[in-house]
Amino acid sequence: MDSRPPLTPACRTLPEYVRHWAEAAPDRRAFTFVDHPAPHSRGVHRTLTWRRLDLRVQALAARLAEEAEPGARVALLCPQGVEYVTGFLAALAAGMVAVPLYPPGLPGHADRLAGVLADASPSVVVTTRREVETVREFCADESVRVVGADQVADAAAEHFRPVAVDPEAVAYLQYTSGSTRAPAGVEITHGNVVANARQALSAYGADAHPVTCVGWLPLYHDMGLVLSVAAPVVRGLLSVLMDPAAFLHQPVRWLRLLAAHPRTLTAAPNFAYDYCAAAVTAEQKADLRLNDVVALINGSEPVRPGTVDRFHAAFAERGLPPESHCPSYGLAEATVFVSAARPDEPLRRFALDRDALAAGKALPARPDDPRAVLLAGCGTPAGQRVRITDPATGVVLPEGEVGEIRVQGPNVGRGYRNRVSETRDVFGGELADPGAGGRWLRTGDLGTVLDGQLVVTGRLKDLIVVDGRNHYPQDVEATAQEAHPAVRRDRLAAFPVPSPEGERVVVVAEHARTAHLDAIDVPALVRTVRAAVSVRHGLRPADVVLVAPGTVPRTSSGKVSRALTRARYLEGAYGQPVGAAGGAA
């Protein structure tokens, strides 16, 4: 095990931290990428020490300086790996604006990539030797220069000239995942990302005790970037990376990395924990030792206690500490991290009355009541202020009332690139409270505070309003996926559609990969889902559509995109939509 890292200095930018650790602990491991080149590979490790990382960052920064001026945008179209890390840090070291993205070959994301590149207008694209030709072909119509990170020689570092970087300058553009709108580039400053990394380290106890960050979340995603790159760089910690596809192919690979390193901290959405609980076999579990897992971060909105329970039941015998689960809340506009349950504390569970919740009140219910909504507390903020407000008036609401979550802190981004009106609306919120001065970020998320805990209940724009009653889509989705075993968990979307009688709800669901469509009694499944939603929510879906695995669109962070699913449904992509002539009823 590596020795405890030296004390963390107060640097202003991530490249300054890299330089510090290269001088203070040059031979300590900084980043390890574990590749899985074959289906049954146990992993090929590739490691950079802090000295080596600093050299590669300087070499690539010098190369970028040959292609563009400080302030230019540098798009990262690298696969997951150490080149992604060096490319990101090199752009910052050169005083340029990084744009974390992904290679053109990522299935189902080509249109989004083209749209983001058009919006960001990068001067340079950084990729790898393996992807250079594909990237050049994809960017053929754009006047950008393409640089292969692993094609730049170490000797280029001799030409590196440090750039004086203002902490208030934009470090990178974090494009939102687009779950409710077209992707927008959030301007994250150097000061924002350093502040948010420090906040996360503090919240998960990594500022006082060293941890190993283990992650498969893509580095173009806000949580992946901060927890797998920024936080380790600020604290001088080892970050162990793997490819998301390697996790999806064999989820036990993630757990093996958690077991193989001291005091591990990791993050994943709901579906990943459920996937592991369902897919990791008894034989694969046999050699896992999970006693040293410090924090399992879950940033889904909302976090379901059932997911935590299923994961813990599956791996408790392998030594997984029961207090390692840390439900958290964050968003790209706040760099990522806002609030978290702390490690070593029991999961805070809340059973809330569904009807009262829809009416804006968080009233307790019996956990076994079929009309109860079960939610996990997302702890408390670290280094930030959070308020629950009336979305229309900005009035701060008391504990137990549901409203829009608003955030203020040094981690909140500057705004959206080239979107003045939207920036003013989202980042320039004011509260109707004389003691709450300054700008407040309007998150668009709904939540409440109970027993001092932030409880996220849903998303303002996703609310389904039928016959004057509010319904949370994730509740309808949870009911639908529990109603029939052929409905694939966390791969379905509930959303409102217009009809002559007013708003009606539609459910589009993928069938489980283990179930063949021709073996499913689809009419019976539709009846079962409709009945379950009707009984539990007093809401009869106007249409229930069963589609093939991989058909329901997802955001860049892996969440289902209700907005895009709804748009495709209304376009007739899943058959004739309800309300059209001859449509489903």
Coordinates of C-alpha atoms in Angstrom, one line a residue:
M1 CA 0.0 0.0 0.0
D2 CA 1.2 3.5 -0.8
S3 CA 2.2 5.6 2.1
R4 CA -0.1 8.4 3.3
P5 CA 0.0 11.4 0.8
P6 CA 1.6 14.6 2.1
L7 CA -0.7 17.4 3.2
T8 CA -2.7 18.9 0.5
P9 CA -1.6 22.5 -0.4
A10 CA -4.0 25.3 -1.4
C11 CA -3.4 25.4 -5.2
R12 CA -5.7 27.4 -7.5
T13 CA -5.9 25.0 -10.5
L14 CA -5.7 21.3 -11.2
P15 CA -2.4 21.6 -13.2
E16 CA -0.8 23.3 -10.2
Y17 CA -1.8 20.3 -8.1
V18 CA -0.3 17.9 -10.6
R19 CA 3.0 19.9 -10.4
H20 CA 2.9 19.9 -6.6
W21 CA 2.4 16.1 -6.4
A22 CA 5.1 15.5 -9.1
E23 CA 7.5 17.3 -6.8
A24 CA 6.3 16.1 -3.4
A25 CA 5.6 12.4 -4.3
P26 CA 7.0 11.8 -7.8
D27 CA 7.0 8.0 -7.7
R28 CA 3.6 7.5 -6.1
R29 CA 0.9 6.1 -8.4
A30 CA -1.5 8.7 -9.8
F31 CA -3.7 7.0 -12.4
T32 CA -4.1 3.4 -13.3
F33 CA -6.3 2.3 -16.3
V34 CA -7.3 -1.3 -16.2
D35 CA -8.0 -2.6 -19.7
H36 CA -9.9 -5.7 -20.5
P37 CA -8.9 -6.7 -24.0
A38 CA -10.6 -10.1 -24.1
P39 CA -14.0 -11.3 -22.8
H40 CA -12.5 -13.2 -19.9
S41 CA -9.5 -10.9 -19.2
R42 CA -8.8 -10.2 -15.5
G43 CA -7.4 -6.8 -16.5
V44 CA -4.2 -5.3 -17.9
H45 CA -3.0 -2.4 -15.8
R46 CA -1.3 0.7 -17.1
T47 CA -0.1 3.2 -14.5
L48 CA 1.2 6.8 -14.5
T49 CA 3.1 8.1 -11.5
W50 CA 2.8 11.7 -10.6
R51 CA 6.1 12.5 -12.2
R52 CA 5.1 10.7 -15.4
L53 CA 1.7 12.4 -15.4
D54 CA 3.3 15.8 -15.1
L55 CA 5.6 15.1 -17.9
R56 CA 2.8 13.9 -20.2
V57 CA 0.7 16.9 -19.3
Q58 CA 3.5 19.4 -20.1
A59 CA 4.3 17.6 -23.4
L60 CA 0.7 17.7 -24.6
A61 CA 0.1 21.2 -23.3
A62 CA 3.2 22.4 -25.4
R63 CA 1.8 20.6 -28.4
L64 CA -1.6 22.2 -28.0
A65 CA 0.0 25.6 -27.7
E66 CA 1.4 25.1 -31.2
E67 CA -2.1 24.7 -32.5
A68 CA -4.2 27.3 -30.7
E69 CA -4.1 30.3 -28.4
P70 CA -5.1 30.3 -24.7
G71 CA -8.8 30.5 -24.4
A72 CA -9.4 28.2 -27.4
R73 CA -11.6 25.2 -26.9
V74 CA -10.1 21.7 -27.0
A75 CA -12.6 18.8 -27.5
L76 CA -11.6 15.5 -25.9
L77 CA -12.6 12.7 -28.2
C78 CA -10.6 10.0 -26.4
P79 CA -11.6 6.6 -25.2
Q80 CA -11.6 6.0 -21.5
G81 CA -8.0 5.8 -20.3
V82 CA -4.9 7.7 -19.2
E83 CA -4.8 9.7 -22.4
Y84 CA -8.2 11.2 -21.5
V85 CA -6.8 12.3 -18.2
T86 CA -3.6 13.8 -19.7
G87 CA -5.6 15.5 -22.5
F88 CA -8.0 17.1 -20.1
L89 CA -5.2 18.4 -17.7
A90 CA -3.0 19.5 -20.6
A91 CA -5.8 21.7 -22.1
L92 CA -6.1 23.3 -18.6
A93 CA -2.4 23.7 -18.3
A94 CA -2.2 25.4 -21.7
G95 CA -4.9 27.9 -20.6
M96 CA -7.4 26.5 -23.0
V97 CA -11.0 25.4 -22.4
A98 CA -11.4 21.6 -22.3
V99 CA -14.6 20.1 -23.7
P100 CA -14.9 16.5 -22.3
L101 CA -16.6 14.3 -24.9
Y102 CA -16.2 10.8 -26.4
P103 CA -15.1 9.1 -29.6
P104 CA -17.5 9.1 -32.6
G105 CA -18.0 5.3 -32.3
L106 CA -20.0 5.5 -29.1
P107 CA -23.3 3.7 -30.0
G108 CA -26.3 5.9 -30.3
H109 CA -24.5 9.2 -29.5
A110 CA -23.3 10.4 -32.9
D111 CA -26.0 13.0 -33.4
R112 CA -25.5 14.4 -29.9
L113 CA -21.7 14.5 -30.5
A114 CA -22.1 16.4 -33.7
G115 CA -24.5 18.9 -32.0
V116 CA -22.2 19.5 -29.1
L117 CA -19.2 20.0 -31.4
A118 CA -21.2 22.5 -33.4
D119 CA -22.1 24.4 -30.2
A120 CA -18.6 24.3 -28.7
S121 CA -16.7 25.2 -31.9
P122 CA -13.4 23.7 -30.8
S123 CA -10.1 24.7 -32.4
V124 CA -8.4 21.4 -31.6
V125 CA -9.5 17.9 -31.0
V126 CA -7.5 15.5 -28.8
T127 CA -7.8 11.8 -29.3
T128 CA -5.6 8.7 -29.4
R129 CA -3.6 7.0 -32.2
R130 CA -6.3 4.3 -32.5
E131 CA -9.0 6.9 -33.1
V132 CA -7.3 9.5 -35.1
E133 CA -8.6 8.5 -38.5
T134 CA -12.1 8.0 -37.3
V135 CA -12.1 11.4 -35.6
R136 CA -10.6 13.1 -38.7
E137 CA -13.4 11.6 -40.8
F138 CA -16.1 12.6 -38.3
C139 CA -14.7 16.2 -38.1
A140 CA -14.0 16.5 -41.9
D141 CA -16.4 19.4 -42.4
E142 CA -15.0 21.3 -39.4
S143 CA -11.8 23.5 -39.4
V144 CA -10.2 21.7 -36.4
R145 CA -6.8 20.3 -35.9
V146 CA -6.6 16.7 -34.6
V147 CA -3.9 15.7 -32.1
G148 CA -3.2 12.2 -31.0
A149 CA -2.3 12.4 -27.3
D150 CA -0.2 9.2 -27.4
Q151 CA 1.6 10.5 -30.6
V152 CA 3.2 13.4 -28.8
A153 CA 6.8 12.6 -27.7
D154 CA 7.9 13.3 -24.1
A155 CA 10.6 15.6 -25.5
A156 CA 7.8 18.1 -26.3
A157 CA 7.7 19.0 -22.6
E158 CA 10.9 20.9 -23.1
H159 CA 8.9 23.5 -25.0
F160 CA 6.2 23.9 -22.3
R161 CA 5.8 27.4 -21.1
P162 CA 3.5 27.8 -18.0
V163 CA 0.5 29.9 -18.7
A164 CA -0.8 32.2 -15.9
V165 CA -4.4 31.0 -15.4
D166 CA -7.0 33.1 -13.6
P167 CA -9.0 30.8 -11.2
E168 CA -12.1 32.7 -12.5
A169 CA -11.4 31.8 -16.1
V170 CA -13.3 28.9 -17.7
A171 CA -11.5 25.6 -17.3
Y172 CA -13.9 23.4 -19.2
L173 CA -17.4 23.1 -20.7
Q174 CA -19.5 20.4 -19.0
Y175 CA -22.3 19.5 -21.4
T176 CA -25.4 18.6 -19.6
S177 CA -26.7 15.1 -20.1
G178 CA -29.8 16.3 -21.8
S179 CA -32.4 14.4 -19.9
T180 CA -35.0 17.2 -20.2
R181 CA -33.6 19.5 -22.8
A182 CA -31.0 19.8 -25.6
P183 CA -27.4 19.6 -24.2
A184 CA -26.0 22.9 -23.0
G185 CA -22.4 23.7 -22.2
V186 CA -22.0 24.7 -18.5
E187 CA -18.9 27.0 -18.1
I188 CA -17.0 25.5 -15.2
T189 CA -14.1 27.7 -13.9
H190 CA -10.8 26.5 -12.5
G191 CA -12.0 27.8 -9.1
N192 CA -15.3 25.9 -9.4
V193 CA -13.7 22.5 -10.1
V194 CA -11.1 22.8 -7.3
A195 CA -13.8 23.9 -4.9
N196 CA -16.1 21.0 -5.8
A197 CA -13.3 18.5 -5.6
R198 CA -12.5 19.7 -2.1
Q199 CA -16.2 19.6 -1.1
A200 CA -16.5 16.0 -2.3
L201 CA -13.3 15.0 -0.5
S202 CA -14.6 16.5 2.7
A203 CA -18.1 15.0 2.4
Y204 CA -16.8 11.4 1.9
G205 CA -14.0 11.8 4.5
A206 CA -11.2 11.6 2.0
D207 CA -9.7 14.9 3.2
A208 CA -8.8 13.3 6.5
H209 CA -8.0 9.7 5.4
P210 CA -6.5 8.6 2.1
V211 CA -8.7 6.6 -0.2
T212 CA -8.4 4.9 -3.6
C213 CA -10.9 6.3 -6.2
V214 CA -12.2 3.4 -8.3
G215 CA -14.5 4.3 -11.3
W216 CA -16.0 3.1 -14.5
L217 CA -18.2 6.2 -15.0
P218 CA -17.3 7.9 -18.3
L219 CA -14.9 10.8 -17.9
Y220 CA -17.1 13.0 -20.1
H221 CA -19.7 12.7 -17.4
D222 CA -19.6 15.3 -14.6
M223 CA -19.5 12.7 -11.7
G224 CA -16.8 10.7 -13.5
L225 CA -14.7 13.7 -14.2
V226 CA -14.8 15.1 -10.6
L227 CA -14.5 11.9 -8.7
S228 CA -12.0 10.1 -11.0
V229 CA -9.8 13.0 -12.0
A230 CA -10.3 16.3 -10.1
A231 CA -10.7 14.9 -6.6
P232 CA -7.7 12.6 -6.9
V233 CA -5.5 15.4 -8.4
V234 CA -6.4 17.8 -5.5
R235 CA -5.7 15.2 -2.8
G236 CA -2.9 13.3 -4.5
L237 CA -4.8 10.0 -4.4
L238 CA -4.6 7.0 -6.7
S239 CA -7.4 6.8 -9.2
V240 CA -8.2 3.4 -10.8
L241 CA -10.2 3.6 -14.0
M242 CA -11.9 1.1 -16.2
D243 CA -14.1 1.4 -19.4
P244 CA -17.9 1.6 -18.9
A245 CA -18.3 -1.1 -21.6
A246 CA -16.0 -3.5 -19.6
F247 CA -18.3 -3.0 -16.6
L248 CA -21.4 -3.6 -18.6
H249 CA -19.9 -6.8 -20.1
Q250 CA -18.9 -8.2 -16.7
P251 CA -20.0 -6.1 -13.7
V252 CA -17.9 -8.2 -11.3
R253 CA -14.8 -6.5 -12.8
W254 CA -15.8 -3.3 -10.9
L255 CA -16.2 -5.2 -7.7
R256 CA -12.8 -6.9 -8.1
L257 CA -11.1 -3.5 -8.4
L258 CA -13.0 -2.4 -5.2
A259 CA -11.7 -5.5 -3.5
A260 CA -8.1 -5.2 -4.8
H261 CA -7.3 -1.7 -3.4
P262 CA -7.2 -0.1 0.0
R263 CA -10.0 2.1 1.3
T264 CA -12.0 2.4 -2.0
L265 CA -14.5 5.1 -2.9
T266 CA -16.6 4.7 -6.0
A267 CA -19.8 6.1 -7.6
A268 CA -22.5 4.6 -9.8
P269 CA -26.2 5.2 -10.6
N270 CA -29.1 3.0 -9.4
F271 CA -29.1 0.6 -12.3
A272 CA -25.4 -0.4 -11.7
Y273 CA -26.1 -1.5 -8.2
D274 CA -29.2 -3.5 -9.3
Y275 CA -27.2 -4.9 -12.2
C276 CA -24.5 -6.2 -9.9
A277 CA -27.0 -7.7 -7.5
A278 CA -28.7 -9.6 -10.3
A279 CA -25.8 -10.5 -12.6
V280 CA -22.8 -11.4 -10.4
T281 CA -22.7 -15.1 -9.8
A282 CA -22.0 -17.0 -6.6
E283 CA -18.8 -18.3 -8.2
Q284 CA -17.7 -14.8 -9.0
K285 CA -18.5 -13.6 -5.5
A286 CA -16.4 -16.3 -3.9
D287 CA -13.0 -14.4 -4.1
L288 CA -14.4 -10.9 -3.4
R289 CA -13.3 -9.2 -0.2
L290 CA -15.2 -6.0 0.1
N291 CA -14.4 -5.1 3.8
D292 CA -12.3 -2.1 2.8
V293 CA -15.0 -0.3 0.7
V294 CA -15.4 3.2 2.2
A295 CA -18.1 4.8 0.1
L296 CA -20.5 3.6 -2.5
I297 CA -21.9 6.9 -4.0
N298 CA -25.3 6.8 -5.6
G299 CA -26.2 10.0 -7.5
S300 CA -29.5 8.9 -9.0
E301 CA -32.5 11.1 -8.6
P302 CA -34.1 9.9 -6.5
V303 CA -32.1 7.2 -4.7
R304 CA -34.3 4.2 -3.9
P305 CA -33.6 2.3 -0.6
G306 CA -34.6 -0.9 -2.3
T307 CA -31.6 -0.6 -4.6
V308 CA -29.3 -0.2 -1.6
D309 CA -31.0 -3.2 0.1
R310 CA -30.7 -5.5 -2.9
F311 CA -27.0 -4.6 -3.4
H312 CA -26.2 -5.1 0.3
A313 CA -28.0 -8.4 0.5
A314 CA -26.1 -9.7 -2.5
F315 CA -22.6 -8.7 -1.1
A316 CA -22.9 -8.5 2.7
E317 CA -21.3 -12.0 3.1
R318 CA -18.3 -10.7 1.2
G319 CA -17.7 -8.2 4.0
L320 CA -19.4 -5.1 2.5
P321 CA -19.8 -2.6 5.3
P322 CA -23.5 -1.7 5.8
E323 CA -22.7 2.0 6.3
S324 CA -20.7 2.3 3.0
H325 CA -23.8 3.5 1.0
C326 CA -23.8 7.2 0.4
P327 CA -26.8 8.5 -1.5
S328 CA -25.8 11.9 -3.0
Y329 CA -27.3 14.7 -5.1
G330 CA -25.7 16.9 -7.7
L331 CA -25.9 18.4 -11.2
A332 CA -23.6 19.7 -13.9
E333 CA -24.5 23.3 -13.2
A334 CA -22.9 22.9 -9.7
T335 CA -19.8 21.2 -11.3
V336 CA -21.4 18.1 -9.9
F337 CA -21.5 17.5 -6.2
V338 CA -24.0 19.3 -3.9
S339 CA -25.1 17.1 -1.0
A340 CA -24.2 13.6 0.3
A341 CA -24.9 11.2 3.1
R342 CA -21.6 10.6 4.9
P343 CA -19.8 7.2 5.1
D344 CA -20.1 5.3 8.4
E345 CA -23.6 6.6 8.9
P346 CA -26.7 4.4 8.5
L347 CA -28.9 4.9 5.5
R348 CA -31.7 7.4 6.2
R349 CA -35.0 6.1 4.9
F350 CA -38.2 8.0 4.5
A351 CA -41.6 6.5 3.7
L352 CA -43.8 9.4 2.4
D353 CA -47.5 9.5 1.6
R354 CA -47.8 9.5 -2.2
D355 CA -50.9 11.8 -2.5
A356 CA -49.5 14.3 0.0
L357 CA -46.1 14.3 -1.9
A358 CA -47.9 15.1 -5.2
A359 CA -49.6 18.0 -3.4
G360 CA -46.2 19.4 -2.2
K361 CA -46.2 18.0 1.4
A362 CA -43.8 15.3 2.7
L363 CA -46.0 13.5 5.2
P364 CA -44.9 10.2 6.8
A365 CA -46.5 6.9 5.8
R366 CA -46.1 3.3 7.0
P367 CA -43.3 1.7 4.9
D368 CA -45.6 -1.2 4.1
D369 CA -48.4 1.0 2.9
P370 CA -48.8 0.3 -0.9
R371 CA -49.3 4.0 -1.4
A372 CA -46.1 4.9 0.3
V373 CA -43.1 6.3 -1.6
L374 CA -39.8 5.1 -0.2
L375 CA -36.8 7.5 -0.6
A376 CA -33.3 7.7 0.8
G377 CA -31.9 10.9 2.3
C378 CA -29.0 12.5 0.5
G379 CA -27.4 13.9 3.6
T380 CA -26.3 17.5 4.0
P381 CA -24.3 20.0 1.8
A382 CA -20.6 20.5 2.3
G383 CA -19.4 24.1 1.7
Q384 CA -22.6 25.1 0.0
R385 CA -26.0 26.6 0.9
V386 CA -29.2 24.7 -0.2
R387 CA -32.7 26.0 0.1
I388 CA -36.1 24.5 -0.8
T389 CA -38.2 27.2 -2.5
D390 CA -41.6 27.8 -4.2
P391 CA -40.7 27.5 -7.9
A392 CA -42.9 30.4 -8.9
T393 CA -42.2 32.9 -6.1
G394 CA -38.8 32.0 -4.7
V395 CA -40.2 32.0 -1.2
V396 CA -38.1 29.7 1.0
L397 CA -40.3 26.8 2.2
P398 CA -40.1 25.2 5.7
E399 CA -39.0 21.7 6.4
G400 CA -41.4 19.1 5.2
E401 CA -42.7 21.1 2.2
V402 CA -41.7 20.1 -1.4
G403 CA -40.3 22.7 -3.7
E404 CA -37.4 23.5 -6.1
I405 CA -33.9 22.9 -4.8
R406 CA -31.7 26.0 -5.1
V407 CA -28.0 26.0 -4.5
Q408 CA -25.3 28.7 -3.8
G409 CA -21.6 28.0 -3.5
P410 CA -18.1 28.5 -5.0
N411 CA -18.7 25.4 -7.1
V412 CA -21.7 26.8 -9.1
G413 CA -20.7 27.4 -12.7
R414 CA -20.7 30.7 -14.5
G415 CA -23.6 29.9 -16.8
Y416 CA -24.3 28.3 -20.2
R417 CA -22.0 29.0 -23.1
N418 CA -23.7 31.5 -25.5
R419 CA -27.1 31.2 -23.8
V420 CA -27.6 34.5 -22.1
S421 CA -31.3 34.2 -21.4
E422 CA -31.1 30.7 -20.1
T423 CA -28.1 31.6 -17.9
R424 CA -30.0 34.4 -16.4
D425 CA -33.0 32.2 -15.7
V426 CA -31.1 29.3 -14.2
F427 CA -28.0 30.8 -12.6
G428 CA -29.4 34.2 -11.6
G429 CA -32.3 33.1 -9.3
E430 CA -33.1 35.3 -6.3
L431 CA -34.9 34.2 -3.2
A432 CA -37.7 36.1 -1.5
D433 CA -35.7 36.3 1.7
P434 CA -33.7 39.3 2.7
G435 CA -31.1 37.2 4.3
A436 CA -30.4 35.1 1.2
G437 CA -28.5 37.5 -1.0
G438 CA -26.7 36.8 -4.2
R439 CA -27.3 34.5 -7.1
W440 CA -29.0 31.1 -6.5
L441 CA -28.8 28.2 -9.0
R442 CA -32.3 27.0 -9.9
T443 CA -31.7 23.3 -10.2
G444 CA -35.1 22.3 -11.7
D445 CA -35.1 19.4 -9.2
L446 CA -37.8 18.9 -6.6
G447 CA -37.0 18.0 -3.0
T448 CA -37.6 18.6 0.7
V449 CA -35.7 18.7 3.9
L450 CA -36.6 16.1 6.6
D451 CA -34.7 15.6 9.8
G452 CA -32.0 17.8 8.4
Q453 CA -31.6 15.5 5.3
L454 CA -32.0 16.7 1.7
V455 CA -34.6 14.3 0.1
V456 CA -34.8 14.5 -3.7
T457 CA -38.3 13.7 -4.9
G458 CA -38.2 14.3 -8.7
R459 CA -37.7 16.7 -11.5
L460 CA -39.9 19.8 -12.0
K461 CA -40.1 19.5 -15.8
D462 CA -40.8 15.7 -15.6
L463 CA -43.9 16.1 -13.4
I464 CA -47.0 14.4 -15.0
V465 CA -50.1 16.4 -14.4
V466 CA -53.3 14.5 -15.1
D467 CA -56.8 15.7 -14.1
G468 CA -55.2 18.3 -11.8
R469 CA -53.0 15.8 -9.9
N470 CA -49.3 15.7 -9.9
H471 CA -47.5 12.3 -10.5
Y472 CA -43.8 11.7 -10.4
P473 CA -42.7 9.7 -13.5
Q474 CA -40.1 7.7 -11.5
D475 CA -42.9 6.4 -9.2
V476 CA -45.0 5.3 -12.2
E477 CA -41.9 3.6 -13.7
A478 CA -41.1 1.8 -10.5
T479 CA -44.6 0.5 -10.3
A480 CA -44.5 -0.6 -14.0
Q481 CA -41.2 -2.5 -13.7
E482 CA -42.3 -4.3 -10.5
A483 CA -45.6 -5.3 -12.2
H484 CA -44.2 -7.8 -14.7
P485 CA -40.9 -9.7 -14.8
A486 CA -40.5 -9.1 -18.5
V487 CA -40.2 -5.3 -18.0
R488 CA -36.5 -4.4 -18.0
R489 CA -35.5 -2.6 -14.8
D490 CA -34.5 1.1 -15.1
R491 CA -35.0 1.0 -18.9
L492 CA -38.5 2.5 -19.2
A493 CA -39.9 6.0 -19.3
A494 CA -43.3 7.5 -18.2
F495 CA -44.3 10.8 -19.6
P496 CA -47.4 12.9 -20.4
V497 CA -48.8 13.3 -23.9
P498 CA -51.6 15.6 -25.1
S499 CA -55.0 14.1 -26.0
P500 CA -58.5 15.6 -26.6
E501 CA -59.4 14.8 -23.0
G502 CA -56.3 16.6 -21.6
E503 CA -52.9 15.2 -20.5
R504 CA -52.6 11.4 -20.5
V505 CA -49.6 9.2 -19.4
V506 CA -47.7 6.8 -21.6
V507 CA -45.2 4.2 -20.6
V508 CA -42.5 3.0 -23.0
A509 CA -40.6 0.0 -21.6
E510 CA -37.8 -2.2 -22.8
H511 CA -38.3 -5.9 -22.3
A512 CA -35.7 -7.8 -20.3
R513 CA -32.8 -9.2 -22.3
T514 CA -33.5 -12.6 -20.9
A515 CA -37.0 -12.6 -22.4
H516 CA -37.7 -13.1 -26.1
L517 CA -40.4 -10.9 -27.5
D518 CA -42.2 -13.8 -29.2
A519 CA -42.4 -15.6 -25.9
I520 CA -44.0 -12.7 -24.0
D521 CA -47.8 -12.4 -23.9
V522 CA -47.7 -8.6 -24.7
P523 CA -51.5 -7.9 -24.2
A524 CA -51.3 -9.6 -20.8
L525 CA -48.2 -7.6 -19.8
V526 CA -49.9 -4.3 -20.9
R527 CA -53.0 -5.2 -18.8
T528 CA -50.9 -6.1 -15.8
V529 CA -48.9 -2.8 -16.0
R530 CA -52.0 -0.8 -16.5
A531 CA -53.7 -2.4 -13.6
A532 CA -50.7 -1.9 -11.3
V533 CA -50.4 1.8 -12.2
S534 CA -54.1 2.3 -11.8
V535 CA -54.3 0.7 -8.4
R536 CA -51.2 2.4 -7.0
H537 CA -51.5 5.9 -8.6
G538 CA -55.1 6.3 -9.5
L539 CA -53.8 6.8 -13.1
R540 CA -54.6 4.7 -16.1
P541 CA -51.9 4.8 -18.8
A542 CA -53.3 5.7 -22.1
D543 CA -50.6 3.6 -23.8
V544 CA -48.1 1.0 -22.7
V545 CA -45.5 0.2 -25.3
L546 CA -43.0 -2.7 -25.1
V547 CA -39.8 -2.2 -27.1
A548 CA -36.6 -4.1 -27.7
P549 CA -33.6 -3.7 -25.3
G550 CA -31.5 -0.6 -26.2
T551 CA -34.5 1.2 -27.8
V552 CA -35.3 3.6 -25.0
P553 CA -32.8 6.5 -25.4
R554 CA -30.5 7.4 -22.6
T555 CA -28.5 10.5 -21.6
S556 CA -24.7 10.6 -21.7
S557 CA -24.7 9.6 -18.0
G558 CA -26.8 6.5 -18.7
K559 CA -30.1 7.7 -17.4
V560 CA -33.3 7.3 -19.4
S561 CA -34.1 10.5 -21.4
R562 CA -37.8 10.9 -20.8
A563 CA -37.8 14.0 -23.1
L564 CA -36.3 12.2 -26.0
T565 CA -38.4 9.1 -25.5
R566 CA -41.5 11.3 -25.5
A567 CA -40.4 13.0 -28.7
R568 CA -39.8 9.7 -30.4
Y569 CA -43.1 8.4 -29.3
L570 CA -44.9 11.4 -30.6
E571 CA -43.0 11.0 -33.9
G572 CA -44.4 7.5 -34.2
A573 CA -41.0 5.8 -33.7
Y574 CA -42.7 3.1 -31.5
G575 CA -45.8 2.7 -33.6
Q576 CA -48.8 5.1 -34.0
P577 CA -49.0 7.3 -30.9
V578 CA -52.1 7.5 -28.7
G579 CA -54.6 10.1 -29.9
A580 CA -53.7 9.6 -33.6
A581 CA -56.2 7.9 -35.9
G582 CA -56.3 4.3 -35.0
G583 CA -53.8 4.8 -32.1
A584 CA -53.7 2.8 -28.9
A585 CA -56.3 3.5 -26.3

